[in-house]
Structure formats: C-alpha cells, structure tokens
Coordinates of C-alpha atoms in Angstrom, one line a residue:
M1 CA 84.5 64.7 77.3
F2 CA 82.8 62.2 79.7
F3 CA 79.1 61.5 79.3
L4 CA 76.5 58.9 80.2
S5 CA 77.0 55.5 78.7
P6 CA 75.4 55.4 75.2
R7 CA 72.8 53.1 74.0
D8 CA 73.6 50.8 71.1
G9 CA 73.4 52.9 67.9
F10 CA 71.0 55.7 67.2
P11 CA 67.2 55.6 67.2
K12 CA 65.9 53.7 64.2
G13 CA 64.6 55.7 61.3
D14 CA 63.1 54.8 57.9
N15 CA 66.1 52.8 56.8
E16 CA 69.6 51.9 57.8
T17 CA 71.1 55.3 57.0
D18 CA 68.3 57.2 58.7
T19 CA 67.8 58.0 62.4
V20 CA 65.0 60.1 64.1
F21 CA 65.4 62.4 67.1
H22 CA 62.0 63.7 68.3
N23 CA 60.4 63.5 64.8
I24 CA 63.4 65.1 63.1
H25 CA 65.4 62.9 60.6
F26 CA 69.2 62.8 60.5
N27 CA 71.7 61.0 58.3
A28 CA 73.1 58.2 60.5
S29 CA 76.0 57.7 58.1
T30 CA 77.1 61.3 58.6
L31 CA 76.8 61.0 62.4
N32 CA 79.0 57.8 62.3
Y33 CA 81.5 59.4 60.0
W34 CA 82.0 62.3 62.5
N35 CA 82.1 59.9 65.4
Y36 CA 79.0 61.2 67.2
T37 CA 77.6 59.2 70.0
Y38 CA 74.1 59.5 71.5
Y39 CA 73.5 59.6 75.3
P40 CA 69.8 59.0 75.9
I41 CA 69.9 59.6 79.7
N42 CA 70.8 63.2 79.4
G43 CA 69.7 63.6 75.8
T44 CA 73.1 64.8 74.3
L45 CA 75.0 63.9 71.2
S46 CA 78.7 64.3 71.3
N47 CA 81.9 63.2 69.6
G48 CA 84.3 64.3 72.3
S49 CA 84.8 67.8 70.9
W50 CA 81.3 69.0 70.2
C51 CA 78.3 68.4 72.3
M52 CA 74.7 69.1 71.2
L53 CA 71.4 69.0 73.1
M54 CA 68.9 66.7 71.4
N55 CA 65.9 67.1 73.6
P56 CA 63.2 69.5 72.6
P57 CA 63.0 72.5 72.2
Y58 CA 66.8 72.4 71.5
T59 CA 66.7 69.6 68.9
P60 CA 68.7 70.5 65.8
K61 CA 66.8 70.8 62.6
G62 CA 69.3 68.7 60.6
I63 CA 73.0 68.0 59.9
L64 CA 75.1 68.8 56.8
T65 CA 77.6 66.4 55.2
N66 CA 80.5 68.4 56.8
G67 CA 79.1 67.6 60.2
T68 CA 77.6 71.0 60.9
F69 CA 74.3 70.9 62.8
I70 CA 71.4 73.3 61.9
N71 CA 70.0 75.4 64.8
S72 CA 71.9 73.4 67.4
T73 CA 72.4 74.2 71.1
W74 CA 75.6 73.8 72.9
C75 CA 75.5 71.4 75.9
Y76 CA 77.3 73.7 78.4
L77 CA 74.8 76.5 78.6
A78 CA 72.3 77.5 81.3
T79 CA 69.2 76.1 79.6
D80 CA 67.3 74.4 82.4
P81 CA 65.1 76.2 84.9
I82 CA 66.4 77.0 88.4
G83 CA 65.9 74.3 91.1
D84 CA 65.8 74.1 94.9
R85 CA 69.5 74.7 95.2
A86 CA 69.3 77.9 93.4
R87 CA 66.2 79.2 95.2
A88 CA 67.8 78.6 98.6
G89 CA 71.0 80.2 97.4
I90 CA 69.2 83.3 96.3
G91 CA 67.6 83.6 99.8
F92 CA 70.9 83.3 101.5
A93 CA 72.5 85.8 99.0
V94 CA 69.9 88.4 100.0
G95 CA 70.7 87.9 103.6
Y96 CA 74.5 88.3 103.0
A97 CA 73.9 91.4 100.9
L98 CA 72.0 93.0 103.8
C99 CA 74.8 92.0 106.2
L100 CA 77.3 93.7 103.9
I101 CA 75.4 97.0 104.2
F102 CA 75.3 96.9 108.0
I103 CA 79.0 95.8 108.2
L104 CA 80.0 98.9 106.2
V105 CA 78.0 101.0 108.7
N106 CA 79.8 99.4 111.7
L107 CA 83.1 99.8 109.9
R108 CA 82.5 103.6 109.7
K109 CA 81.4 103.7 113.3
H110 CA 84.2 101.8 114.9
G111 CA 86.9 102.8 112.5
E112 CA 86.7 106.5 113.2
L113 CA 89.4 108.1 115.3
H114 CA 88.6 110.5 118.0
L115 CA 91.9 110.4 119.8
P116 CA 95.5 110.6 118.4
P117 CA 96.6 107.2 117.1
E118 CA 99.0 105.3 119.4
K119 CA 101.9 103.3 118.1
R120 CA 101.0 100.5 120.5
F121 CA 97.4 100.2 119.2
Y122 CA 97.2 100.7 115.5
P123 CA 93.8 101.9 114.2
I124 CA 93.7 99.1 111.6
G125 CA 93.6 96.6 114.4
R126 CA 90.0 97.4 115.3
R127 CA 89.0 97.4 111.6
W128 CA 90.3 93.9 110.6
Q129 CA 87.2 92.1 111.9
W130 CA 85.1 94.3 109.7
Y131 CA 87.4 93.8 106.7
W132 CA 87.2 90.0 107.1
S133 CA 83.4 90.3 107.4
I134 CA 83.3 92.2 104.1
F135 CA 85.4 89.4 102.6
V136 CA 83.0 86.8 103.8
C137 CA 80.0 88.6 102.4
A138 CA 81.7 89.0 99.0
T139 CA 82.8 85.4 98.7
A140 CA 79.4 84.2 99.8
L141 CA 77.6 86.3 97.3
V142 CA 79.8 85.1 94.4
G143 CA 79.4 81.5 95.4
L144 CA 75.7 81.6 95.9
F145 CA 75.0 83.4 92.7
T146 CA 77.2 81.0 90.7
G147 CA 75.3 78.2 92.4
I148 CA 72.2 79.2 90.4
D149 CA 73.9 77.9 87.3
V150 CA 74.6 74.6 89.0
D151 CA 70.9 73.8 88.5
R152 CA 70.6 75.5 85.2
Y153 CA 73.4 73.7 83.4
H154 CA 72.1 70.6 81.7
V155 CA 75.6 69.0 81.8
V156 CA 77.8 69.5 84.9
E157 CA 80.5 72.0 84.2
L158 CA 82.3 75.1 85.6
P159 CA 79.5 76.5 87.9
I160 CA 79.9 73.7 90.5
V161 CA 83.7 74.5 90.7
L162 CA 83.1 78.2 91.3
N163 CA 80.4 77.5 93.8
V164 CA 82.6 75.3 96.0
F165 CA 85.7 77.4 95.4
F166 CA 84.2 80.5 97.0
W167 CA 82.5 78.4 99.6
F168 CA 85.9 77.3 100.9
L169 CA 87.1 80.9 100.9
M170 CA 84.0 81.9 102.9
Q171 CA 84.8 79.2 105.5
M172 CA 88.3 80.6 106.0
G173 CA 87.0 84.1 106.3
A174 CA 84.4 83.1 108.9
I175 CA 87.1 81.7 111.2
A176 CA 89.2 84.8 110.6
V177 CA 86.2 87.0 111.6
V178 CA 85.9 85.2 115.0
W179 CA 89.7 85.3 115.5
E180 CA 89.9 89.1 114.8
G181 CA 87.0 89.8 117.1
V182 CA 88.6 87.8 119.9
R183 CA 92.1 89.2 119.3
H184 CA 90.9 92.8 119.2
W185 CA 88.9 92.3 122.3
G186 CA 92.1 91.3 124.1
S187 CA 93.8 94.4 122.6
W188 CA 91.0 96.6 123.8
M189 CA 91.2 95.1 127.3
E190 CA 94.9 95.9 127.3
R191 CA 94.3 99.4 126.2
Q192 CA 91.9 100.1 129.0
F193 CA 94.2 98.4 131.5
I194 CA 97.2 100.6 130.7
D195 CA 95.4 103.8 130.0
P196 CA 95.6 105.1 133.6
N197 CA 99.3 104.0 133.8
P198 CA 101.1 103.4 130.4
F199 CA 104.0 101.8 132.2
V200 CA 102.1 99.1 134.2
L201 CA 102.7 96.5 131.4
H202 CA 105.8 96.1 129.4
Q203 CA 105.7 95.2 125.7
N204 CA 108.8 93.0 125.7
D205 CA 107.7 90.6 128.5
K206 CA 106.4 87.1 128.0
R207 CA 102.8 88.4 127.8
G208 CA 103.7 90.9 125.0
M209 CA 105.8 88.4 123.0
F210 CA 103.0 85.8 123.3
E211 CA 100.5 88.3 121.9
L212 CA 103.0 89.1 119.1
W213 CA 103.4 85.5 117.9
L214 CA 99.9 84.3 118.5
P215 CA 98.4 86.0 115.4
I216 CA 101.3 84.7 113.3
F217 CA 100.6 81.2 114.5
F218 CA 96.9 81.5 113.7
Y219 CA 97.3 82.8 110.2
F220 CA 99.9 80.2 109.5
W221 CA 97.2 77.5 109.9
I222 CA 94.7 79.5 107.9
W223 CA 97.1 79.9 105.0
L224 CA 98.0 76.2 105.2
N225 CA 94.3 75.4 104.9
F226 CA 94.1 77.7 101.9
F227 CA 97.1 76.0 100.1
L228 CA 95.7 72.6 100.8
V229 CA 92.3 73.3 99.4
I230 CA 92.5 76.0 96.7
P231 CA 95.5 75.2 94.5
R232 CA 94.4 71.9 92.9
N233 CA 93.0 70.4 89.7
W234 CA 89.3 71.1 90.1
G235 CA 88.4 69.3 86.8
A236 CA 87.7 66.1 88.6
I237 CA 84.8 67.7 90.5
E238 CA 83.1 68.4 87.2
L239 CA 83.0 64.7 86.3
Q240 CA 79.5 64.0 87.8
R241 CA 77.7 63.3 84.5
S242 CA 76.9 59.7 85.3
P243 CA 76.8 57.5 88.4
E244 CA 79.9 55.6 87.3
Q245 CA 81.8 58.7 86.5
T246 CA 80.9 60.3 89.9
I247 CA 82.2 57.2 91.7
D248 CA 85.3 56.9 89.7
N249 CA 86.4 60.5 89.6
A250 CA 84.4 63.0 91.7
V251 CA 84.2 61.1 95.0
P252 CA 87.9 60.3 95.3
A253 CA 88.8 63.9 94.4
A254 CA 86.3 65.4 96.9
T255 CA 87.4 63.2 99.8
D256 CA 91.2 63.0 99.3
G257 CA 93.8 63.5 102.0
R258 CA 94.3 67.2 101.3
F259 CA 90.7 68.0 102.2
K260 CA 91.1 66.0 105.4
A261 CA 94.3 67.7 106.3
A262 CA 92.8 71.1 105.6
T263 CA 90.1 70.4 108.1
F264 CA 92.7 69.6 110.7
C265 CA 94.4 73.0 110.0
L266 CA 91.2 74.8 110.4
F267 CA 90.6 73.1 113.8
V268 CA 94.0 74.1 115.0
A269 CA 93.1 77.7 114.1
W270 CA 89.9 77.4 116.1
C271 CA 91.9 76.1 119.1
T272 CA 94.1 79.2 118.8
I273 CA 91.0 81.3 119.2
I274 CA 90.3 79.6 122.5
V275 CA 93.8 80.2 123.7
S276 CA 93.6 83.9 122.8
V277 CA 90.4 84.2 125.0
W278 CA 92.1 82.4 127.9
H279 CA 95.2 84.6 127.6
S280 CA 93.2 87.9 127.6
I281 CA 91.1 86.8 130.6
R282 CA 94.1 85.7 132.5
H283 CA 96.0 88.9 132.2
Y284 CA 93.3 91.6 132.1
E285 CA 90.6 90.2 134.4
P286 CA 90.6 89.4 138.1
R287 CA 91.8 85.9 138.8
N288 CA 89.7 83.2 140.5
R289 CA 91.0 80.5 142.7
G290 CA 90.0 76.9 142.1
F291 CA 89.4 74.9 139.0
F292 CA 85.6 75.3 138.9
N293 CA 85.8 79.0 139.8
R294 CA 88.2 79.6 136.9
I295 CA 85.8 77.9 134.5
I296 CA 82.9 80.0 135.8
G297 CA 85.1 83.1 135.6
F298 CA 86.2 82.2 132.1
L299 CA 82.6 82.0 130.9
G300 CA 81.6 85.1 132.9
Y301 CA 84.4 87.4 131.8
M302 CA 84.1 86.4 128.1
P303 CA 81.7 88.7 126.1
F304 CA 78.3 87.1 125.3
R305 CA 78.9 87.4 121.6
F306 CA 81.9 85.1 121.8
T307 CA 79.8 82.6 123.7
L308 CA 77.7 82.3 120.6
M309 CA 80.3 82.9 117.8
I310 CA 83.0 80.4 119.0
P311 CA 80.6 77.4 118.9
L312 CA 79.3 78.5 115.5
A313 CA 82.9 78.7 114.3
L314 CA 83.4 75.1 115.6
A315 CA 80.3 74.1 113.5
V316 CA 82.0 75.6 110.4
V317 CA 85.0 73.4 111.0
A318 CA 82.9 70.3 111.8
Y319 CA 80.9 70.6 108.6
Q320 CA 84.0 71.0 106.5
G321 CA 85.4 67.9 108.1
L322 CA 82.2 66.0 107.5
C323 CA 82.3 67.0 103.8
A324 CA 85.9 65.6 103.6
W325 CA 84.6 62.1 104.7
D326 CA 81.0 62.0 103.4
F327 CA 80.5 63.1 99.7
G328 CA 76.7 62.8 100.0
L329 CA 76.5 65.8 102.3
S330 CA 79.2 67.9 100.6
P331 CA 78.4 71.0 98.5
L332 CA 80.9 69.5 96.0
N333 CA 78.1 67.0 95.1
V334 CA 75.7 68.3 92.5
K335 CA 72.9 66.3 94.0
T336 CA 73.8 66.8 97.6
N337 CA 71.5 67.0 100.6
L338 CA 70.4 70.6 100.4
L339 CA 69.3 70.8 104.0
A340 CA 72.7 69.7 105.3
M341 CA 74.5 71.9 102.8
Y342 CA 72.8 75.2 103.8
L343 CA 72.3 74.5 107.5
G344 CA 75.9 73.3 107.9
G345 CA 77.7 75.2 105.2
Y346 CA 76.0 78.7 105.1
A347 CA 73.9 79.2 108.2
P348 CA 76.7 79.2 110.8
T349 CA 78.7 81.8 108.9
F350 CA 75.6 83.9 108.4
L351 CA 74.8 83.8 112.1
I352 CA 78.4 84.8 112.9
L353 CA 78.0 87.9 110.8
V354 CA 74.6 88.7 112.3
I355 CA 75.9 88.5 115.9
Q356 CA 78.9 90.6 114.9
I357 CA 76.7 93.3 113.4
I358 CA 74.3 93.4 116.4
A359 CA 77.3 93.6 118.8
G360 CA 78.8 96.3 116.7
F361 CA 75.7 98.4 117.0
M362 CA 75.5 97.9 120.7
R363 CA 79.1 98.8 121.5
P364 CA 80.3 102.4 121.4
N365 CA 83.3 103.7 119.5
E366 CA 86.4 102.8 121.5
D367 CA 87.9 106.2 121.4
R368 CA 84.7 107.7 122.8
E369 CA 84.5 105.0 125.4
L370 CA 88.1 105.7 126.5
M371 CA 87.3 109.5 126.7
R372 CA 84.3 108.7 128.9
Q373 CA 86.5 106.6 131.2
R374 CA 89.0 109.3 131.5
R375 CA 86.3 111.8 132.5
E376 CA 85.1 109.5 135.1
R377 CA 88.6 109.0 136.5
G378 CA 89.1 112.8 136.6
Q379 CA 85.8 113.3 138.4
A380 CA 86.7 110.7 140.9
L381 CA 90.1 112.3 141.6
D382 CA 88.4 115.7 141.9
Q383 CA 86.0 114.3 144.5
E384 CA 88.9 112.9 146.5
L385 CA 90.7 116.2 146.4
G386 CA 87.6 118.2 147.2
L387 CA 87.6 120.1 143.9
V388 CA 84.3 121.2 142.3
R389 CA 84.8 122.0 138.7
K390 CA 82.3 124.2 137.0
P391 CA 80.8 123.2 133.7
A392 CA 82.3 124.5 130.5
W393 CA 79.4 126.9 129.8
W394 CA 80.0 128.7 133.1
R395 CA 83.1 130.5 131.8
R396 CA 81.4 131.5 128.6
V397 CA 78.4 132.9 130.4
N398 CA 80.6 135.0 132.8
G399 CA 82.8 136.2 130.0
D400 CA 86.0 134.5 131.2
I401 CA 86.8 133.2 127.8
P402 CA 87.9 135.9 125.3
S403 CA 86.4 136.1 121.9
G404 CA 88.0 133.9 119.4
G405 CA 89.6 130.5 119.9
M406 CA 93.1 129.6 120.8
R407 CA 94.1 129.4 117.2
D408 CA 92.9 133.0 116.6
R409 CA 94.9 134.3 119.6
I410 CA 98.0 132.5 118.5
M411 CA 97.7 133.8 115.0
R412 CA 97.2 137.4 116.3
N413 CA 100.4 137.1 118.4
V414 CA 102.3 135.7 115.5
R415 CA 101.2 138.6 113.3
E416 CA 102.3 141.1 116.0
V417 CA 105.7 139.5 116.6
G418 CA 106.5 138.0 113.2
G419 CA 110.1 138.4 112.1
G420 CA 112.5 140.8 110.3
R421 CA 111.7 144.4 109.3
P422 CA 108.0 143.9 109.0
T423 CA 108.1 142.9 112.7
A424 CA 109.6 146.2 113.6
R425 CA 106.9 148.1 111.8
Q426 CA 104.2 146.0 113.5
V427 CA 105.7 146.6 117.0
E428 CA 106.0 150.3 116.3
I429 CA 102.4 150.5 115.2
L430 CA 101.4 148.6 118.3
A431 CA 103.4 150.8 120.6
E432 CA 101.9 153.9 119.1
R433 CA 98.4 152.5 119.6
R434 CA 99.0 151.6 123.2
A435 CA 100.6 154.9 124.0
A436 CA 97.5 156.7 122.7
E437 CA 95.3 154.5 124.8
M438 CA 97.2 155.2 127.9
E439 CA 97.2 159.0 127.3
A440 CA 93.4 158.8 127.0
E441 CA 93.2 156.9 130.3
A442 CA 95.5 159.5 132.0
A443 CA 93.4 162.4 130.7
A444 CA 90.2 160.8 131.9
Q445 CA 91.3 160.6 135.5
N446 CA 90.2 163.5 137.8
S447 CA 92.5 162.8 140.7
G448 CA 95.6 164.8 141.4
I449 CA 98.8 164.1 139.5
E450 CA 102.3 164.7 140.3
M451 CA 103.0 166.8 137.2
N452 CA 100.9 168.8 134.9
E453 CA 99.4 166.8 132.1
I454 CA 101.8 166.6 129.2
R455 CA 100.3 166.3 125.8
R456 CA 102.0 163.9 123.5
T457 CA 103.7 165.7 120.6
N458 CA 106.4 164.9 118.2
S459 CA 109.1 166.4 120.6
T460 CA 107.7 165.6 124.1
R461 CA 106.3 162.3 125.3
T462 CA 105.0 161.0 128.6
A463 CA 106.9 158.6 130.6
A464 CA 103.9 156.3 130.7
A465 CA 104.0 155.7 127.0
P466 CA 107.2 154.3 125.6
P467 CA 108.6 156.4 122.8
P468 CA 108.3 155.1 119.3
Y469 CA 111.3 153.4 118.1
S470 CA 112.5 153.7 114.6
P471 CA 113.4 150.3 113.0
Y472 CA 117.0 149.5 113.0
G473 CA 118.4 149.6 109.5
G474 CA 122.0 148.6 110.2
K475 CA 123.8 145.3 109.6
S476 CA 124.8 144.5 113.2
D477 CA 123.0 141.5 114.5
Q478 CA 123.9 142.3 118.1
R479 CA 122.4 145.8 117.8
R480 CA 119.3 144.4 116.2
S481 CA 118.8 142.0 119.1
E482 CA 119.3 144.8 121.6
R483 CA 116.8 146.9 119.9
T484 CA 114.3 144.0 120.0
V485 CA 114.9 143.6 123.8
E486 CA 114.2 147.3 124.3
L487 CA 111.0 147.1 122.3
A488 CA 109.8 144.1 124.3
A489 CA 110.7 145.8 127.6
G490 CA 108.8 148.9 126.6
L491 CA 105.7 146.8 125.9
L492 CA 106.0 144.7 129.1
F493 CA 106.7 147.7 131.4
P494 CA 104.9 150.7 129.8
G495 CA 105.4 152.9 132.8
A496 CA 109.2 152.6 133.0
N497 CA 111.8 154.3 130.9
S498 CA 114.7 152.3 129.6
N499 CA 118.0 153.4 131.0
T500 CA 119.8 152.1 128.0
P501 CA 120.1 154.8 125.4
T502 CA 119.2 153.9 121.9
G503 CA 122.4 155.5 120.7
R504 CA 124.8 153.6 122.9
G505 CA 128.4 154.3 121.9
R506 CA 127.5 157.7 120.4
G507 CA 127.0 159.7 123.6
L508 CA 123.9 160.5 125.7
E509 CA 122.9 163.4 123.4
V510 CA 122.4 160.9 120.6
A511 CA 119.8 159.1 122.7
G512 CA 117.9 162.4 123.5
E513 CA 118.5 162.2 127.2
Q514 CA 119.8 165.2 129.2
P515 CA 123.0 164.6 131.2
R516 CA 122.7 164.8 134.9
R517 CA 125.0 166.7 137.2
P518 CA 126.3 164.5 140.0
G519 CA 125.4 165.6 143.5
T520 CA 122.3 167.5 142.5
S521 CA 118.8 167.0 143.7
E522 CA 117.4 166.5 140.3
R523 CA 114.6 164.0 140.2
S524 CA 115.3 160.7 138.6
S525 CA 113.5 159.9 135.4
S526 CA 112.2 156.7 137.0
T527 CA 109.6 158.7 138.9
A528 CA 108.3 160.6 135.9
S529 CA 104.8 159.6 135.4
G530 CA 101.6 161.1 134.1
V531 CA 99.5 159.0 136.4
S532 CA 98.6 159.9 140.0
T533 CA 99.9 157.6 142.8
S534 CA 96.3 157.0 143.8
G535 CA 95.6 155.3 140.5
Q536 CA 95.6 151.6 139.8
P537 CA 98.9 149.7 140.3
Q538 CA 100.9 149.0 137.2
Q539 CA 100.0 145.7 135.5
I540 CA 102.8 143.7 134.0
K541 CA 101.8 142.3 130.6
S542 CA 102.3 138.8 129.4
M543 CA 104.6 137.8 126.6
L544 CA 101.5 136.5 124.7
D545 CA 100.5 140.2 124.3
V546 CA 103.7 141.0 122.6

C-alpha cells in the first residue's frame, strides 16, 4: 500500500502510551506493535495490509490488544459525496442512454430485408455501423457510471482504472462507427451503380480487390491500438494518493511509449477512412477535371454527415494523443481538468452518434430505395417504348384477376394432378364434373344440332364429354404413362375422341369401339358432336387447368 507521507508519530494523548483521534483515545503501544502509521493529509491509518478511515464520522471507537478496531471503516469504500466529475458523467450517461434507444430503432429500420439477400452485398454489412454504435453506448455508460466512484472513493483505487479502461474502448468504437458508415456508403453506391447492369463492374479487378483489403487494413490498426492500450498493468494508474506518488508512478505509466504509439495507430485508421471516401467518389461518382475541381467535387459528392463526422473522429484521435503527452488533461488523472476531459473525451463521440442517428432517420431503407429506383427505371423505359401501364387496381376492378392468389391456384392444380392412384381418382372425378357441365351447356342451346341430343347414360356418352376412365391397376409403367397421356388429352381437347383404344393389344372390341368396314361411307367418329356448328369454337385448355 502507498499512502501520503506520515507525520512523526501519532497525535499526543494523556501519556506516552496514549493517542487521541478526534476525541477518541487509542493505545499507542498497540498501534506501534501492529506497525500502524497515521497519514493526516487523507486521514487514514494503515499498516500496509489494513487501512482504516480515522476522520469522523468513520473514526473507530477503539482498538483491542490483538489489533482489531471497533466499528472501523475500510479505506477503499465509496464514502465521500459525488463531485463535479460524477455530476458531469451522469449527464453524459443520460445522453448516451437516449442514443442507445434511437440506435436500436435505426437498426430495426435499416436492418430489415425487403429484397432477397445478395451474395455480393451481405445484409450484415449495413448493420455493422449500428452494432458499433451500440458498443460505443455500452462502453460509455459503463465508464461514466464507474466514474461516479472516482469521486466517492476516499483513497484512489479500482474505479479510476475502470473509468479509463472503458473510455479507451469507447474511443476505438467511435472511430469504427465512422469507418463503417463510410465503408457502407461506398458499398451502397456500388450497389446502385450495378443494379441496372450487374456485369458492369467485376469483383476481381483492382477496384474490387482494393475494397476487399481496405477493411482488413483498417481493423489491423484498430486492433493494434487495442493491444497497445488495454493489455497492461493498470495498477500504476491507481498510485495517485500523494503528489510524490503521482509523479513517481502514475505520470510515467500514463504517458509511456505505448500510449503514444497507440495514438499513431488510431491516426492511421482515421487516414484509412479518408482513403475509403476518396475511393468511393472516384469509382462511383462523375469525375472532375483539374485539381481544384476535384477537391470541390470531393466535398460535394461526400454526404453531409461525413463532413461533420470525419472531423469529429479526428478530434477523438487528437485528444487521445494529447492525453499521451499531457497528464494534466488526461482522464487518467484523478484531478484532471474536467472541461478538457468531457469536451475532448466524450463530446466528440456523443456528437458522432447524434449525427449518425439523425442521418439514419432521414435516410430510407436501402431495399425500399432500390425498389423505388427500379420502378422509376421501368417507367422511363415504358415511356420510351410508348407503353402505358394501368395501375394494379385496374385489373381487380375489371375482374381480370381470379379469386385467390397464385399460391391458391398452384395448390389447386397440385391437388388435381398429384401423383399415383389418388391422382387417377382425382382426374376421374374432374372428368365426370366437366362432362356434366358440358352436357348442361349443350342442352341449353336452342340452335340446330347435327344429331339428336344424346343423354349421358352408363352405356352411351356424348363425344363432347370424354368417357370416364377407370384407374389402371396393372404393374406396367409404360401402360400407366399411356393412360395418363390419354387422360390429359381428354381434358385438353374435350370435343375430340382419342383414336387410341384403351385396350390396345386386346382388339378393338375391348376398347368398346365398333370396327369400320373399309370403303363404306360411314361417318368418322371425329365429327361426332353434340354441339351445333353455329356454337362457339372449341377452346383449348391450358395445362394449368389439368
């Protein structure tokens, strides 16, 4: 344990073996025996293993001969009231909590899929900027709430380490938020560019390979910053319990070479963001000629939110570098300059999230935007071709769309066709039903007919209605396929008789067809019809009705 320098001995009491702490008497011999030392600046009594608060109202009521204090209070507890650092931290914590709610709303809005996912543009690519925003809010909340105990702890201890630990993580996440926003903007520009023609840009060219390796390069420097800052011995940061101790231990640890190198890594990551913006504008926006025109075009083509977010990200990097050289302005200092700490350490990150949220509410879902662009291109092509498409409600009003959706129609056709012996039964029932409907239509017609109306009985059937076929119960696959073809032909051409007998190979009598005498003038069965020639022409059915 390291504490403030002690004063010579204990406060004088009634005699040489007595000492008084705030009107409470203690045995000085017992204190010396257990090697206790009094530190009047912070009012603690410690022997290197045990530390007790001696200021009221935490002054112990006495000490036993075995070194045990009566009603004592441990030094490393949150006993002091909150200070300015804690109050400002609570205010920022409320702001980050509100940002977290709106970030979740934007994640739902922009993460939804309204088009089939494409292998070239993964859905998670548009969500990473919101995932990193959630990470920033979480680390900021943990760091700010632990910062409350930095003020409340009477002796500097673990809260200062937790506060700065999550602050460094928040800084990395803020840079990653800006990077993912810029990277995804370039991906969105590419998606709009190739949507009319998917083959206009290749994935294996220099542009595609550059876009493949650039994120890897960025995250390499981010992770390098992480390993330079986070895995270290943080115990030296706690040693700020006296001015001498702060100078000898805390300042060298907070301004060592690793913190300075980590700032350089973060700056390289920021430069990578600028390169990504330049690359996207170069390949997906019109090119300008001349140096000044290119600078103007660079600023004009870049979204306005990036015009604000990129300088704020540079401010994040600059303040982290300032902390690596000046301990007086660093959040690692317990008695730091609070204005510099919150304006340089927390305000830029908070503003980045606010800008990201506002831009998320203003921008539409990308799938919906892509659908709108496709409709506009379709309308432009229709105008060039002179086509005028009626609105979707036009067909519904005029009854052009049958009842039920496409799914219902497909399921109805599947139930009718099906497979196996149940299929034969369904086709047979369908044939019987359609034959009855056609007989009713023939009977309702008053025009002349070629032949007398023939009633459908078990023995005699009209030519207009195909005879019912009994399901094939044999084992020949070829015969079963022939029977299926006959059934389909009977449904597609209800007015024609099949010339192929059902009992092929067993004689015409088996098929129920009377043999014809060659050379006679007997009428062919192809003209047998129960419908007058003045009726409507025969309509060929579609296979979807089978």
